Tab-separated table of C-alpha atoms in Angstrom:
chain	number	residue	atom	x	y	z
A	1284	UNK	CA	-0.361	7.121	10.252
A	1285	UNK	CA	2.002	5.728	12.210
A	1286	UNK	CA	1.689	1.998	13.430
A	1287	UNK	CA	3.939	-0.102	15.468
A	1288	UNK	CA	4.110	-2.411	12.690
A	1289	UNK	CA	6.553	-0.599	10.311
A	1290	UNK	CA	8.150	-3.038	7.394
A	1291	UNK	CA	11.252	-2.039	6.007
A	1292	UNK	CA	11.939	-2.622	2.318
A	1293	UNK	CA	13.574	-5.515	1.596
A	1294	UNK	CA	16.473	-5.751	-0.623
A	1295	UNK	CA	18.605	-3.098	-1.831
A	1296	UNK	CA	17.067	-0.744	-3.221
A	1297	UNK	CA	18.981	3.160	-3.995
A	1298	UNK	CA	17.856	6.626	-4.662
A	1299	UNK	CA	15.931	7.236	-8.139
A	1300	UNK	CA	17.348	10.251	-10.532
A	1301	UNK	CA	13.608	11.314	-10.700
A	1302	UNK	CA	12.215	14.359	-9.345
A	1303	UNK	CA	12.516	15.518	-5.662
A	1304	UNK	CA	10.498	14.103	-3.423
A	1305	UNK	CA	9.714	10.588	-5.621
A	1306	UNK	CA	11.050	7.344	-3.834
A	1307	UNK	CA	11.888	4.438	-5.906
A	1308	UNK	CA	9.480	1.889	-3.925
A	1309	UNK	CA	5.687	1.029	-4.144
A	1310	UNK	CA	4.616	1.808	-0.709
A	1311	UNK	CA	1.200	-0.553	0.333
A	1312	UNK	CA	-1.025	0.500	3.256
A	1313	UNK	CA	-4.406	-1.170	4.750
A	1314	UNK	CA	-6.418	0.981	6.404
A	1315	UNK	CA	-9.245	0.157	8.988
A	1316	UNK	CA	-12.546	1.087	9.683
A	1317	UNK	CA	-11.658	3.368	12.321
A	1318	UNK	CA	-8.839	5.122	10.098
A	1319	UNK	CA	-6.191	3.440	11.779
A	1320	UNK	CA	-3.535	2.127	9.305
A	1321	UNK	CA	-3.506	-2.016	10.334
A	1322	UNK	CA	-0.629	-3.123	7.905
A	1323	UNK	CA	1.818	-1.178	5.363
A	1324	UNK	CA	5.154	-2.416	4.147
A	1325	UNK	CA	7.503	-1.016	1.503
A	1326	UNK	CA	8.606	-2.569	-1.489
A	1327	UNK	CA	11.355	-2.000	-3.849
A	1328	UNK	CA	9.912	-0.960	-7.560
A	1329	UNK	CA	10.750	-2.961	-10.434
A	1330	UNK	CA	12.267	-0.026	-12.533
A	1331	UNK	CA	14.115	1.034	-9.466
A	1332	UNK	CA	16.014	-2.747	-9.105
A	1333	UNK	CA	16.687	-2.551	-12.715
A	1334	UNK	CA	18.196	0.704	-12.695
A	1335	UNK	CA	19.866	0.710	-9.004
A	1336	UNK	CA	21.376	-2.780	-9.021
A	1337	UNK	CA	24.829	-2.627	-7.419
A	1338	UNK	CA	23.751	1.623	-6.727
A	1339	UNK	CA	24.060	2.597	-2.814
A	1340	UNK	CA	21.612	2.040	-0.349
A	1341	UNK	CA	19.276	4.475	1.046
A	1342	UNK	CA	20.438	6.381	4.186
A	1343	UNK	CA	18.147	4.962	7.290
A	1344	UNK	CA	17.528	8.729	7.686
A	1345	UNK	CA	16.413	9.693	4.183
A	1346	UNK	CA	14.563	6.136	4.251
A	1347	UNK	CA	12.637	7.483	7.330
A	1348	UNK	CA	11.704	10.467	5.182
A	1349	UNK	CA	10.750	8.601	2.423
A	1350	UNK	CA	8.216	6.659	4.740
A	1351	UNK	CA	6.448	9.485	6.289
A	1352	UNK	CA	6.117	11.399	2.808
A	1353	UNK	CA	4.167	8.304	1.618
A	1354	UNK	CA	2.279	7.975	4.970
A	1355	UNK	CA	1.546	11.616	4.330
A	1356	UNK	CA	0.460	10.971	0.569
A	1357	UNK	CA	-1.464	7.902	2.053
A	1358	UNK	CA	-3.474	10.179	4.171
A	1359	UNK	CA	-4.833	12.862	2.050
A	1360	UNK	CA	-5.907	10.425	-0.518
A	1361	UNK	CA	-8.497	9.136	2.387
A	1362	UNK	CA	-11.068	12.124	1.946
A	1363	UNK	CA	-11.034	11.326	-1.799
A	1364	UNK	CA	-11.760	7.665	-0.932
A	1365	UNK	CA	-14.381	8.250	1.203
A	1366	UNK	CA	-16.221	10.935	-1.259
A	1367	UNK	CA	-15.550	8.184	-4.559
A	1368	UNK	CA	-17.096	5.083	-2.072
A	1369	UNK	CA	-20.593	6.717	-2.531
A	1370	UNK	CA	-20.487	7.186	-6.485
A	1371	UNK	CA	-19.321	3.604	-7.080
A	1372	UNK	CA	-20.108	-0.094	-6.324
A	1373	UNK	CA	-16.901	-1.234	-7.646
A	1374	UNK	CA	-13.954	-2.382	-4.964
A	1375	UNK	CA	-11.606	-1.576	-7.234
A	1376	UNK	CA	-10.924	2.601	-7.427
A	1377	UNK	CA	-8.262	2.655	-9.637
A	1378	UNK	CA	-5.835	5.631	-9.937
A	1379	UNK	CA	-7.734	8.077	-7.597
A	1380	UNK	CA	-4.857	10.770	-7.069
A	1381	UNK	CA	-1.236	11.666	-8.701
A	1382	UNK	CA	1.267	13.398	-6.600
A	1383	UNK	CA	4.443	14.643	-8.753
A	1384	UNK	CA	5.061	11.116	-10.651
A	1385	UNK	CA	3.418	8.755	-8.659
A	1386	UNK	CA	-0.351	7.132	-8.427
A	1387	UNK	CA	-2.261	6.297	-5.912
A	1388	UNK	CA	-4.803	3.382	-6.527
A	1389	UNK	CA	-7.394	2.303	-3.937
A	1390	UNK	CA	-8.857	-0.350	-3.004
A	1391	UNK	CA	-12.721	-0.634	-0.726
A	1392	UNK	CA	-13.651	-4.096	0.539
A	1393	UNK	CA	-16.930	-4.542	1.933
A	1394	UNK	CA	-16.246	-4.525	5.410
A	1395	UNK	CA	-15.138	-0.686	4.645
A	1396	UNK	CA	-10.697	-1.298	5.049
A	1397	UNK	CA	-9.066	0.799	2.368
A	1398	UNK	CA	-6.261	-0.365	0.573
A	1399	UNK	CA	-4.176	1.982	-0.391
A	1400	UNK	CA	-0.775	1.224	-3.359
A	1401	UNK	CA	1.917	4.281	-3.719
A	1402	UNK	CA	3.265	3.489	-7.336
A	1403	UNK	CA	4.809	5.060	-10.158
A	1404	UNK	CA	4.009	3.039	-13.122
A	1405	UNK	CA	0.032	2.778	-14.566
A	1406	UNK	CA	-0.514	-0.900	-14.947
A	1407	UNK	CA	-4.287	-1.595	-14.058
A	1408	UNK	CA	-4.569	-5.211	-14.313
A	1409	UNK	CA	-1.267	-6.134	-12.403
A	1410	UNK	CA	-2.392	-3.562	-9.606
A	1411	UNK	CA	-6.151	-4.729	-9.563
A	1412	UNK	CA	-4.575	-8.605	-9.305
A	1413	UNK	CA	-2.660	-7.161	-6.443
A	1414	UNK	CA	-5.420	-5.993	-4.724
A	1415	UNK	CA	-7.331	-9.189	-4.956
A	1416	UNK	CA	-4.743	-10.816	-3.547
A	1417	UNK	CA	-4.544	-8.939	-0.618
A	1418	UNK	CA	-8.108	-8.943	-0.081
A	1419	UNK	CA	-8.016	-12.623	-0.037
A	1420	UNK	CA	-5.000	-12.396	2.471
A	1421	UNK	CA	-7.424	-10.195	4.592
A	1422	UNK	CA	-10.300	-12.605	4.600
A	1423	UNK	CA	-8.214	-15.347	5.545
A	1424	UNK	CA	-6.847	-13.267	8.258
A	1425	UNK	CA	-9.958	-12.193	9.221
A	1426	UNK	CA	-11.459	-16.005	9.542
A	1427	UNK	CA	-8.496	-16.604	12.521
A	1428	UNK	CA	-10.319	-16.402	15.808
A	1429	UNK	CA	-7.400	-14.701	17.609
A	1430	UNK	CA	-7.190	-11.630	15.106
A	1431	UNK	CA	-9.434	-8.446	15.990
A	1432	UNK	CA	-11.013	-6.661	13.347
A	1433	UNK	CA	-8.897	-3.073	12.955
A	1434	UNK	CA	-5.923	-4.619	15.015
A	1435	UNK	CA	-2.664	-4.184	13.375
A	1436	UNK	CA	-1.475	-7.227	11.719
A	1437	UNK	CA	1.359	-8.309	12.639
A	1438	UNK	CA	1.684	-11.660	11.291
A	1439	UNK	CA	4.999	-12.391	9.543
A	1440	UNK	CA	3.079	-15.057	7.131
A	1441	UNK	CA	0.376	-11.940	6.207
A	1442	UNK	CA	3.982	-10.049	5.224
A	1443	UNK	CA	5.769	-12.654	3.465
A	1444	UNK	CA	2.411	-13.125	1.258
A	1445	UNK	CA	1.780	-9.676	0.659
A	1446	UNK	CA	5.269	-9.420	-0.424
A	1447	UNK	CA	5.515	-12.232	-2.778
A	1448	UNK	CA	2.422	-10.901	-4.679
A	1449	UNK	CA	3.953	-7.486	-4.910
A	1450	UNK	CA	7.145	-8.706	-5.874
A	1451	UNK	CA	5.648	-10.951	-8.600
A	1452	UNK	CA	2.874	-8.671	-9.659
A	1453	UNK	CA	4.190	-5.034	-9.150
């Protein structure tokens, strides 16, 4: 899942004290209809910026860890998406998978791009408002004549958006 457009976290954020393998940011991912991630970005947890405030920084090379664990989490919570899309007609999927202390929530639209949130705490609403946001981000995106459909986006007002939402609702 790899995709030219790879957003750092912003802010400082350090390593949890939680178990191995947990990083302390949400980690957001859209993918397309041909299972081709078109946006993802990082963003620093609230816990995490409570408890790490002055803490040190993540190493770029543990960072770069970090990212392809969740890109690897990402990923095999796609076959459970696509077997939950036929049981359902709600966009919303909720908590679909856990791995070690984290969620995974999912979002469907209706043009079939899956949304996909990396999280540690359980709060529906504030994760279902998310979504909606970035759905309506998506369809706004999607009215621009000069975006493709499954193209990555690489708009820095589609990231500064996505990242306000997160940072006020996550």
């Amino acid at each position: 899942m790899n995709a030219s457009h790879s957003s750092s976290s912003s802010g400082g954020s350090g390593v949890g004290s939680g178990p191995v393998g947990n990083t302390p940011t949400c980690y957001f991912v859209m993918i397309g209809t041909k299972d081709n991630p078109i946006y993802e970005a990082e963003f620093a947890s609230v816990n995490t910026a409570r408890s790490v405030s002055g803490g040190a920084a993540i190493p770029e090379a543990r960072r770069e860890e970090f990212r392809h664990l969740n890109q690897f989490i990402a990923h095999s919570a796609l076959d459970m998406i696509e077997d939950l899309q036929w049981n359902t007609n709600q966009m919303y999927l909720k908590a679909i998978d856990k791995f070690n202390e984290r969620f995974i929530s999912a979002y469907l639209t209706a043009g079939n791009i899956k949304m996909l949130l990396l999280h540690d705490a359980k709060s529906e609403d504030a994760i279902r408002n998310f979504f909606n946001e970035c759905y309506e981000l998506y369809i706004k995106t999607l009215l621009n004549p000069f975006y493709e459909p499954n193209a990555i986006i690489s708009s820095s007002t589609f990231d500064n958006k996505v990242r306000l939402s997160a940072k006020r609702l996550l």
